[in-house]
Coordinates of C-alpha atoms in Angstrom, one line a residue:
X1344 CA -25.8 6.0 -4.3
X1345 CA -28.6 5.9 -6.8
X1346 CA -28.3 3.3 -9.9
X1347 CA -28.5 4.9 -13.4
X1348 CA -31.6 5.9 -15.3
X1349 CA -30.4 6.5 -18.7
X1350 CA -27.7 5.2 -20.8
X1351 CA -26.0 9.1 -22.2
X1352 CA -25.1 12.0 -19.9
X1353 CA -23.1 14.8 -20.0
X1354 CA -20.4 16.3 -17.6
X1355 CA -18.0 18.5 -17.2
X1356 CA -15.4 15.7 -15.2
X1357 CA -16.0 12.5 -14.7
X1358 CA -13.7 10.7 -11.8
X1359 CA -12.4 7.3 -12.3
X1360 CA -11.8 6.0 -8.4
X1361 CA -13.5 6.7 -5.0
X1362 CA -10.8 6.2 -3.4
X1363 CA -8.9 9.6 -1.6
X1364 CA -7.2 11.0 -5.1
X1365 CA -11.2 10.8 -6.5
X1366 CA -12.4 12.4 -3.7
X1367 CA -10.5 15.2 -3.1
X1368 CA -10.2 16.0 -7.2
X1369 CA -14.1 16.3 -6.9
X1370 CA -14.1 18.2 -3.7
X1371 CA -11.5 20.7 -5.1
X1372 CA -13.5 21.3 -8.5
X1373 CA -16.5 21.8 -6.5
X1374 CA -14.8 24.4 -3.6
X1375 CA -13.9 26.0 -7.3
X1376 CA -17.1 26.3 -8.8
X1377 CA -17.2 23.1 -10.8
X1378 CA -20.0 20.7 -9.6
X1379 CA -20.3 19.4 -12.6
X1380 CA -18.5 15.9 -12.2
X1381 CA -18.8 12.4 -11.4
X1382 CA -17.4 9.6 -10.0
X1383 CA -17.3 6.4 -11.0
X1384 CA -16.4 3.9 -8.8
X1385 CA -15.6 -0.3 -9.8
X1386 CA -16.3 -1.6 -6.6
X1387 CA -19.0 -1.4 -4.0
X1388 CA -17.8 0.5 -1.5
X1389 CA -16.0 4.0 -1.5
X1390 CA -12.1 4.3 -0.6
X1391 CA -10.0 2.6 -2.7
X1392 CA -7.4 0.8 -1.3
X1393 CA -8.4 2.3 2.2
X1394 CA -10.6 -0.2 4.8
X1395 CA -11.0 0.1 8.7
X1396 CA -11.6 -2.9 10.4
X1397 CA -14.1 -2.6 13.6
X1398 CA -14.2 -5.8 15.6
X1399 CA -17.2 -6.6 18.1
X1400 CA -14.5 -5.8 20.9
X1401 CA -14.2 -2.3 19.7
X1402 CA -10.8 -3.0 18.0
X1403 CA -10.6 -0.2 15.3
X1404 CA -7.4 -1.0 12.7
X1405 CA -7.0 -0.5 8.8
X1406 CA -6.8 -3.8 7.0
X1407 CA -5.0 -1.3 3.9
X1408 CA -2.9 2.0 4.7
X1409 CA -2.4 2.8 8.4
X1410 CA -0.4 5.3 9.1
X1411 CA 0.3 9.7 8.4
X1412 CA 3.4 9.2 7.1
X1413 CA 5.4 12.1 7.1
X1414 CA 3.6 13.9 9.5
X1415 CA 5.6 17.4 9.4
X1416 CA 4.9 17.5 5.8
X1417 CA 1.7 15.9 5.4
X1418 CA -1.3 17.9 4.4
X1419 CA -3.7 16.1 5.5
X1420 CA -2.3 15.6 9.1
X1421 CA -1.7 19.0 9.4
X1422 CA -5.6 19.9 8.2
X1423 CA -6.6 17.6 11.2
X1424 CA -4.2 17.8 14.0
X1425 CA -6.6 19.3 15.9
X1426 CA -9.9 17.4 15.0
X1427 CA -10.7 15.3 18.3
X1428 CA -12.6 12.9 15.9
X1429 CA -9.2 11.5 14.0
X1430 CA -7.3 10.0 16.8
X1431 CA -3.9 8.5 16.0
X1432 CA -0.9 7.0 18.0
X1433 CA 2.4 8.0 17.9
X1434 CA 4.4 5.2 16.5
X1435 CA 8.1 5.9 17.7
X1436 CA 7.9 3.6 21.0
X1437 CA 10.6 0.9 21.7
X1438 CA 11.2 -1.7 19.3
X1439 CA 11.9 -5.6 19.8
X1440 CA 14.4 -8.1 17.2
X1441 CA 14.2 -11.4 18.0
X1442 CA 14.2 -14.4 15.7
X1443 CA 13.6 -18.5 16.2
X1444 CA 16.9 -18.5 17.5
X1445 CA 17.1 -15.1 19.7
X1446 CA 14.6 -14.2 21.8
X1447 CA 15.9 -10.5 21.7
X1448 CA 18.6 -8.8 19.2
X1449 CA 20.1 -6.5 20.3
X1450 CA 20.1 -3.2 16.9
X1451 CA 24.1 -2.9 17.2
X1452 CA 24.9 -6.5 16.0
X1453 CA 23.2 -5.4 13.0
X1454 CA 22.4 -1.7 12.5
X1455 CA 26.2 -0.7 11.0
X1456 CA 26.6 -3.5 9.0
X1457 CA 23.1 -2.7 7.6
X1458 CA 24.2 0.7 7.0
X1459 CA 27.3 -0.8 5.3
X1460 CA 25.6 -2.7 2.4
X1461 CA 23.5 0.1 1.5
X1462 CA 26.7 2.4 1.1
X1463 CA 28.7 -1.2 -0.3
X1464 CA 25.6 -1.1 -2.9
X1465 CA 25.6 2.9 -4.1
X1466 CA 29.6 3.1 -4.6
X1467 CA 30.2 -1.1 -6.6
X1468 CA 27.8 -1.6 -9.3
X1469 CA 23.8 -0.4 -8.3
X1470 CA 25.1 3.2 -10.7
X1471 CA 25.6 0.9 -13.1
X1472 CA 23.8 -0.3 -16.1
X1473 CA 23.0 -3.8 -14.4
X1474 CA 20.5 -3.9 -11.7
X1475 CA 20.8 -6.6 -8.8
X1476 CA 18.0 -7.5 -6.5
X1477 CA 18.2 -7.0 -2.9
X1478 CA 18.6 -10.2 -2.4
X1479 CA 21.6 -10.2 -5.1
X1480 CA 23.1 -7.2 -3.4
X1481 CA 23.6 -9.2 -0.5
X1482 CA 25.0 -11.9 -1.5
X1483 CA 27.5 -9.6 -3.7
X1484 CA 28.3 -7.3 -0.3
X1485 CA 29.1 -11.3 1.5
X1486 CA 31.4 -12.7 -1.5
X1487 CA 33.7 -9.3 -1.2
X1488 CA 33.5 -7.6 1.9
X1489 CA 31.7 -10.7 4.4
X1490 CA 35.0 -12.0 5.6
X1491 CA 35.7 -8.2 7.5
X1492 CA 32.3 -9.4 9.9
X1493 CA 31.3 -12.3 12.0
X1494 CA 28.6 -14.9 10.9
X1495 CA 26.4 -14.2 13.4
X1496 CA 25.9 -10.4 12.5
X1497 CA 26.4 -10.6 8.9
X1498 CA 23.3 -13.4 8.7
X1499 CA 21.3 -10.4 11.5
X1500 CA 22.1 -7.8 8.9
X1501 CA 21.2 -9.8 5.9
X1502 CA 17.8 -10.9 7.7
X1503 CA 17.2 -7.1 8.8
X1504 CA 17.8 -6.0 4.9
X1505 CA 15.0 -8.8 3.7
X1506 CA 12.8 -7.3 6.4
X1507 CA 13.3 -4.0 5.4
X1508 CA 13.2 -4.6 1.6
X1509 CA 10.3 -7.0 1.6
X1510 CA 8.1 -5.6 4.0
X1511 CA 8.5 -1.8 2.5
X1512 CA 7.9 -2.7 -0.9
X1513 CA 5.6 -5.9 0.1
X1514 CA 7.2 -8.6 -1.8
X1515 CA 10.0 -10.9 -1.7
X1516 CA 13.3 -9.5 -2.2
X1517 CA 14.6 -11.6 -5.2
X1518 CA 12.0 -9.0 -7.0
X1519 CA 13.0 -5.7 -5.4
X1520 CA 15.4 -3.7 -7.5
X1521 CA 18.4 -3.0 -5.2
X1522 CA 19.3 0.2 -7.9
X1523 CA 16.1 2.4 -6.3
X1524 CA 15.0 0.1 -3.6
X1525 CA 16.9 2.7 -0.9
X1526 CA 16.2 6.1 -2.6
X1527 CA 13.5 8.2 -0.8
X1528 CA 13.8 5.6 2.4
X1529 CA 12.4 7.3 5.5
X1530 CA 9.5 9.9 5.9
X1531 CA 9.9 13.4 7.0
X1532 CA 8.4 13.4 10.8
X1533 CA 7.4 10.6 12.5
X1534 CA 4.9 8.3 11.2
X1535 CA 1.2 8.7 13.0
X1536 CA -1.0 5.6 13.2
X1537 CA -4.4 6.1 13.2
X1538 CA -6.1 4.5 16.3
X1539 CA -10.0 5.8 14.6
X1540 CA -8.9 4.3 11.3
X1541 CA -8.6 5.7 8.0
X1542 CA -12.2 5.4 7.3
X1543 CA -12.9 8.9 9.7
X1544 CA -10.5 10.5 7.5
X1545 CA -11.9 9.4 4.6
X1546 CA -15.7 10.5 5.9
X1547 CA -13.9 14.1 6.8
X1548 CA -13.0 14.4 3.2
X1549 CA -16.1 13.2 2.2
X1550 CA -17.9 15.7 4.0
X1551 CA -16.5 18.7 2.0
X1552 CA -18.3 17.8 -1.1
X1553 CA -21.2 19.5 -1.9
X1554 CA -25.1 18.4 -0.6
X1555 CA -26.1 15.2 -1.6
X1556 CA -23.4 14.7 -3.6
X1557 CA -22.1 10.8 -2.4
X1558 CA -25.6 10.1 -2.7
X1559 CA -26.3 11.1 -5.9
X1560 CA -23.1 11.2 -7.7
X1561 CA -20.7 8.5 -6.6
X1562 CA -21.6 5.8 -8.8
X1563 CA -20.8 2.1 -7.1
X1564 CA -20.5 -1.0 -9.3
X1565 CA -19.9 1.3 -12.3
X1566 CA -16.4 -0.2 -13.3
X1567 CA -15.3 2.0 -16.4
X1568 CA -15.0 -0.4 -19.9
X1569 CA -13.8 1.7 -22.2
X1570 CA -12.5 5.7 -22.7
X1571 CA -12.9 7.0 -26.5
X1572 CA -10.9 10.0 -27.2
X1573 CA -11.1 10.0 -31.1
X1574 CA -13.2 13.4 -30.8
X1575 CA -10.8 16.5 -30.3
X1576 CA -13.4 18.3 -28.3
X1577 CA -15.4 15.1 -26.1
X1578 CA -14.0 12.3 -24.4
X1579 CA -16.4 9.1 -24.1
X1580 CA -16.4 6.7 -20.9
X1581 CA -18.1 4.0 -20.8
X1582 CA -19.2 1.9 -18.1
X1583 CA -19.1 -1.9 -17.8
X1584 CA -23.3 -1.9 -18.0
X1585 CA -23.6 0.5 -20.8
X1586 CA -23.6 3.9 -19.6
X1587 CA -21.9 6.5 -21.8
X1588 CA -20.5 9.8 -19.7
X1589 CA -19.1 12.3 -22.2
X1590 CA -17.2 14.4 -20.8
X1591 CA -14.9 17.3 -20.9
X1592 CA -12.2 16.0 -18.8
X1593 CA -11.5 12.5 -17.5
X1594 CA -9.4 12.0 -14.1
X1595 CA -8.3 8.1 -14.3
X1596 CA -7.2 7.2 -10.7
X1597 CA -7.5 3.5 -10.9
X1598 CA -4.6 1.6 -9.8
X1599 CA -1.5 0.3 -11.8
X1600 CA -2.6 -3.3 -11.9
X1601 CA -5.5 -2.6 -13.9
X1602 CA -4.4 0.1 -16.1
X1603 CA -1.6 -2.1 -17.5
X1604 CA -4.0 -5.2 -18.3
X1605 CA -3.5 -5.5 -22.3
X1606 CA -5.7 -8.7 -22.2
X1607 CA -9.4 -8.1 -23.7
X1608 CA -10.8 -11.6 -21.5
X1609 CA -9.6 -9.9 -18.5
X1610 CA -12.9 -8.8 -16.5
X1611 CA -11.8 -5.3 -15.5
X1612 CA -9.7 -4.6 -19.2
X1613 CA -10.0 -0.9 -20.0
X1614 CA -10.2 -0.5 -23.4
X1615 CA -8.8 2.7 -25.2
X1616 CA -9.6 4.2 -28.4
X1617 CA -7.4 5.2 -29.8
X1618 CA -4.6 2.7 -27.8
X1619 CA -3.1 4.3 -25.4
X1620 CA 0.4 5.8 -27.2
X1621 CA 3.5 2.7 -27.8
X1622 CA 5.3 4.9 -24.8
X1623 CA 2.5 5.4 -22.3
X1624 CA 1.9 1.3 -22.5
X1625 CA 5.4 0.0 -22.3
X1626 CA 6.2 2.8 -19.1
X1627 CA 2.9 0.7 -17.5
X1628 CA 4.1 -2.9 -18.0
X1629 CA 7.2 -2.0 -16.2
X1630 CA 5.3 -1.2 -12.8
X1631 CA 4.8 -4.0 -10.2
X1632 CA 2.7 -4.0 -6.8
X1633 CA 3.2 -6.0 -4.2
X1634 CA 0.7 -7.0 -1.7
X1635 CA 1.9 -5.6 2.5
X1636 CA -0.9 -7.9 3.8
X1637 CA -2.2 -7.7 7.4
X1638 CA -3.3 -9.9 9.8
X1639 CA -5.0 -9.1 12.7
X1640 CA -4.9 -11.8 15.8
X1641 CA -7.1 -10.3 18.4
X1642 CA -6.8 -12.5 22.3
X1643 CA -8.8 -12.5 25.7
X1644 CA -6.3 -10.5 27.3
X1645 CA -2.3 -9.8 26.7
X1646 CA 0.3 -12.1 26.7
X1647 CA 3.5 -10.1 25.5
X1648 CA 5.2 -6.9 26.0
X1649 CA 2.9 -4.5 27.1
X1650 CA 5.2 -1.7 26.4
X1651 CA 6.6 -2.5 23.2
X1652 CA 5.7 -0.9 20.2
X1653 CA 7.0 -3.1 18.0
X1654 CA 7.8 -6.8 17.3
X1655 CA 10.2 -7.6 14.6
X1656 CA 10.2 -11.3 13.8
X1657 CA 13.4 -12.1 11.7
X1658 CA 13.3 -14.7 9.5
X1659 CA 15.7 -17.4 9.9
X1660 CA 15.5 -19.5 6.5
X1661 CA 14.4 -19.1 2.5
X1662 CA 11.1 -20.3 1.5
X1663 CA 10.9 -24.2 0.5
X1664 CA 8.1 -24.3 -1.1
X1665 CA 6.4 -21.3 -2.3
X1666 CA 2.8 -22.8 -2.3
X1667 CA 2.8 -24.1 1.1
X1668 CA 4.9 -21.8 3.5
X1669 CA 6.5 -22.8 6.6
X1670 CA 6.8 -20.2 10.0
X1671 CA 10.1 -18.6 10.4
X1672 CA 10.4 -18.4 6.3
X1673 CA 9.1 -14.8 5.9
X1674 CA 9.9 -11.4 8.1
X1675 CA 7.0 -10.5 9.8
X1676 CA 6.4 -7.2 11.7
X1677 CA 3.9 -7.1 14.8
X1678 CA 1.9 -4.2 15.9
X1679 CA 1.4 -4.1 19.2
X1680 CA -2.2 -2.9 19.8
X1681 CA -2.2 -3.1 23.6
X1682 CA 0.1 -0.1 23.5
X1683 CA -1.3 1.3 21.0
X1684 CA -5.0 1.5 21.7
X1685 CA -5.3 -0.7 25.1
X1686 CA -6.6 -3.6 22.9
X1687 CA -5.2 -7.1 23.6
X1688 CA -4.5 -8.0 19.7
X1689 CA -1.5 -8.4 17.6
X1690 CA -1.6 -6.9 13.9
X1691 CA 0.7 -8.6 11.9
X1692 CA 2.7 -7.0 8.2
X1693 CA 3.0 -9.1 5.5
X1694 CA 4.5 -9.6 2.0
X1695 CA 4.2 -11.9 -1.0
X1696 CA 3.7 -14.1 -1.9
X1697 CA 2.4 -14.9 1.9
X1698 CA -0.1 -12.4 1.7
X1699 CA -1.5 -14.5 -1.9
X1700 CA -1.1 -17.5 0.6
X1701 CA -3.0 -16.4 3.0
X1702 CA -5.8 -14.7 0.9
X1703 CA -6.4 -18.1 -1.1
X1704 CA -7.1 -20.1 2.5
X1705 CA -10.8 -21.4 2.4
X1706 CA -10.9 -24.6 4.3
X1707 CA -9.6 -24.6 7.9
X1708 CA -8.2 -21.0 7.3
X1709 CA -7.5 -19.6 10.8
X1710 CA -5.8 -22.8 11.6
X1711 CA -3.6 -23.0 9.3
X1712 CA -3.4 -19.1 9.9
X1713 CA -2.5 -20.0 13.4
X1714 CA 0.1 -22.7 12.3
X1715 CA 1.9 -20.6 10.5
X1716 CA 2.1 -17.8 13.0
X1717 CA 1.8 -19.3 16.2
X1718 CA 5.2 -20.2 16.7
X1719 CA 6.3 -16.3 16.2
X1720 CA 3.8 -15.1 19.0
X1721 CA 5.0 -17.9 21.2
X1722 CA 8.6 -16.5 21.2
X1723 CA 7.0 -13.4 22.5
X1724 CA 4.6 -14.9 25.1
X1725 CA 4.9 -14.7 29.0
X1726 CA 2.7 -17.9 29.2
X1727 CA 2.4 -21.1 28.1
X1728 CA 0.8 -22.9 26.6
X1729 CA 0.6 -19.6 24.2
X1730 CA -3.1 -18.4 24.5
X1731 CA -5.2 -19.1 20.9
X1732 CA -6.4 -15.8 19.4
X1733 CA -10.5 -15.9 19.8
X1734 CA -10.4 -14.2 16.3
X1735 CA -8.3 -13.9 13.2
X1736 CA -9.1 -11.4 10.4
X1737 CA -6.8 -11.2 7.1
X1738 CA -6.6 -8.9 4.0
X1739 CA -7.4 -9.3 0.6
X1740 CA -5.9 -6.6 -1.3
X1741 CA -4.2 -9.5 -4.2
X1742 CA -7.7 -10.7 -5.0
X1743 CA -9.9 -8.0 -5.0
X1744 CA -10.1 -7.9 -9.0
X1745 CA -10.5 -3.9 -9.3
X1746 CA -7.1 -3.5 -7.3
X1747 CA -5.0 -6.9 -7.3
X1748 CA -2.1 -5.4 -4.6
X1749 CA -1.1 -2.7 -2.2
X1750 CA 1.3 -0.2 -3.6
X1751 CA 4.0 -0.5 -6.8
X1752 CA 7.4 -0.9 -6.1
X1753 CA 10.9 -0.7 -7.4
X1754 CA 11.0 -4.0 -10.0
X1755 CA 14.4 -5.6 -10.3
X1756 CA 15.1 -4.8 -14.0
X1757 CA 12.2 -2.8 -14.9
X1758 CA 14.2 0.9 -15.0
X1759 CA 13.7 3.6 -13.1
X1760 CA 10.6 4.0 -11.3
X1761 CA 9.9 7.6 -11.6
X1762 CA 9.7 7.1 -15.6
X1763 CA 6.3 6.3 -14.8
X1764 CA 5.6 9.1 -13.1
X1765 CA 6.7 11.6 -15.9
X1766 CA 4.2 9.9 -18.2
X1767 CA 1.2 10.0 -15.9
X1768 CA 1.9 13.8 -15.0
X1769 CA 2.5 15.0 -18.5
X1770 CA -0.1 12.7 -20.1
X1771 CA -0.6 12.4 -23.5
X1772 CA -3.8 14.8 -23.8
X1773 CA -5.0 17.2 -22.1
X1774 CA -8.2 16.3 -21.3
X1775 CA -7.3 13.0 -19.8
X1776 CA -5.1 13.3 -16.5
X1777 CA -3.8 10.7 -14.2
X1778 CA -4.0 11.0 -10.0
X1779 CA -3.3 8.2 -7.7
X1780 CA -0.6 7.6 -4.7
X1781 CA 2.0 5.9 -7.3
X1782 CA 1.8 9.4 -9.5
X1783 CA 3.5 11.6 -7.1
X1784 CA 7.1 11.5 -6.5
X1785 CA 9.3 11.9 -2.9
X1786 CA 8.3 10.0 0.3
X1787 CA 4.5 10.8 -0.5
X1788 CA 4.7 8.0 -3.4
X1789 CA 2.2 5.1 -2.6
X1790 CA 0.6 7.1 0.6
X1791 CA -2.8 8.2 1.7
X1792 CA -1.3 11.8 1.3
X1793 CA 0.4 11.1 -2.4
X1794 CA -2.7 10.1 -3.4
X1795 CA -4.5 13.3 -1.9
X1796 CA -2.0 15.7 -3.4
X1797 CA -2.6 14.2 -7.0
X1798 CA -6.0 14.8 -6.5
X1799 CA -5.7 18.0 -5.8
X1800 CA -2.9 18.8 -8.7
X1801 CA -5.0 17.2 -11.4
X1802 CA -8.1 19.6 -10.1
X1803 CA -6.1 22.6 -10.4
X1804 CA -4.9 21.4 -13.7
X1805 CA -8.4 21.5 -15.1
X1806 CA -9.3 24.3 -13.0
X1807 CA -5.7 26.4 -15.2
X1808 CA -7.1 25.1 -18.6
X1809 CA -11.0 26.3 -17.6
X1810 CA -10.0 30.0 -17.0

């Protein structure tokens, strides 16, 4: 991607984001005759909140989003079922509970109890004005309906619900609004993992743009400043080292996190003129991301449960001390990349504010990674001593500035989630739309595939308007 030679250019669309909603936007103006865009891009790489891992082993797993969810609905698994160069695994293979206590749980002790809180939680007080955490919802379901169920599976259920809560909406549960935590649960299909990584999809995608066109107009390290939309006919973006792009239309796909930053200091502060509208703003503050970390322990050889897809770690005790966690404190999930592409390694789901933890280790990091995790792997382990991993990789998704987290999710407190929505589909001008995963609603919110259908949508809005 070539660096800028003048500071003024014109277009007819300039694209905020590289990540999938940027890309297919352009690639859907272009298959329509408009070529005329751009996309600016904050960061130096392309894909957004999308990275493939490749070890020297030949290990291939996404350090960001993994999986086609809801694969008989999905566009984009659909456009490549048959492509032999996007291989995937399907993820519906047998599943393993166990906890510091249990070396296997069996679902029943659990499941219908589970089951019972969400139901105990939609008919006393969630369709009310006052909104209880997750968290909060369970302690509420044990002070009125616990003494009808034995200890032991009313503390399973409770530690199934934090898993759940926390490690589908990647942060601790205390934060998790128990109101909309459970709406839209579940994808339609099974969910697909991709064993060739996201970044083949992502070159796929890529390669429906036009000739030259990632070379010569996706514009790395060009983190947008400042949008001017004081002219009724032009809108001005600006770019953090001076370049001015006016445009006809403006397709803002940056994340959340940065859209809501209202402090000027802040290094990647968008600045509006005019200020975005009193409304727009205050529907922004109200959205929170949290961080589903991974973790990646790859071994010599395999150790565990060949044959099971899944590990579900429950936890077993709160968090002491948030700054220095302790094992057993948070739900972890393991995937089980033996099964799932003959690799001997252990991918491990996490939430914050673990996944801050973990980010922020400098000194010593994969042993204290290790410490921390160790003791979960052992409870799965055929041998001992329990092998040590001859590599340890980690996300960063909290402190990457241009992103700062994973995917929103439902705020204790903050409202309804999909007000949000509503304002970034409507807008507040017409030549200034809004595309990203959290703009869509349904199960398709906060996935590769949300993200690609606002692409697409906001194209075909411009494309209405240019006719």
């Amino acid at each position: 991607m070539e660096r800028h030679k003048s500071n003024h250019s014109n277009h007819k669309v300039v694209i905020i984001g590289a990540g999938m909603a940027g890309i297919k936007c352009a690639i859907d103006l272009a298959k329509n005759g408009v070529e005329d865009t751009i996309i600016l891009e904050a960061s130096d790489r392309i894909g957004g909140r999308l990275e493939t891992l490749k070890t020297p082993d030949g290990l291939v797993c996404d350090l960001g989003a993994s999986w086609f969810h809801d694969s008989l609905t999905n566009p984009i698994f659909n456009k490549v079922l048959d492509d032999k160069r996007i291989k995937y695994f399907v993820d519906d293979k047998e599943n393993l509970f166990y906890s510091e206590n249990e070396a296997k749980i069996d679902q029943w002790r659990f499941r219908e109890v589970l089951e019972e809180i969400m139901a105990y939680g939609e008919v006393h007080g969630i369709g009310s004005e006052k909104d209880y955490s997750v968290a909060g919802l369970c302690s509420m379901y044990d002070a009125n309906r616990g003494r009808f169920t034995a200890d032991d599976r009313k503390q399973l259920a409770f530690g199934a619900m934090r898993q759940l809560a926390e490690l589908w909406n990647g942060t601790h549960w205390d934060n998790i609004s128990a109101k909309y935590c459970f709406e839209g649960l579940g994808h339609t299909g099974r969910n697909m993992l991709l064993t060739s990584g996201y970044e083949s999809v992502l070159r796929e995608e890529i390669g429906e743009l036009p000739p030259n066109y990632e070379a010569g107009k996706i514009k790395l390290n060009s983190r947008v400043s400042a949008i001017n939309y004081e002219d009724t006919d032009k809108v001005k973006v600006e770019s953090e080292n001076g370049h001015v792009y006016v445009c006809d239309y403006v397709v803002v796909t940056v994340p959340h996190t940065i859209l809501k930053l209202s402090d000027p200091k802040d290094p990647c502060y968008l600045q509006w003129e005019p200020p975005l509208p009193p409304t727009f703003a205050a529907g922004l503050s109200k959205t929170e991301y949290g961080s589903l970390g991974k973790v990646v322990f790859e071994f010599d050889a395999c150790f565990w449960h060949e044959n099971i897809g899944r590990f579900y770690a429950l936890a077993t005790k709160e968090p002491s001390n948030m700054d220095l966690p302790q094992p057993w404190e948070y739900p972890i999930i393991f995937l089980n990349y033996q099964l799932i592409s003959n690799k001997p390694a252990l991918v491990a789901l996490t939430q914050e504010p673990l996944s801050t933890y973990l980010e922020s280790l400098v000194t010593s990091k994969e042993v204290e990674i290790w410490r921390l995790f160790e003791p979960l792997i052992s409870k799965i382990s055929h041998v001992s001593p329990t092998p040590r991993p001859k590599r340890i990789y980690n996300s960063s998704w909290r402190s990457k500035k241009h992103i700062r987290g994973t995917y929103a999710y439902p705020a204790r407190g903050k409202g309804d989630p999909e007000a949000i929505i509503t304002l970034l589909e409507k807008s507040f001008d017409t030549r200034i739309r809004f595309a990203g995963a959290e703009s869509v609603r349904g199960s398709a919110n906060g996935c590769v595939h949300g993200a690609w259908m606002s692409g697409s949508r906001e194209a075909q809005f411009i494309l209405s308007y240019l006719k």
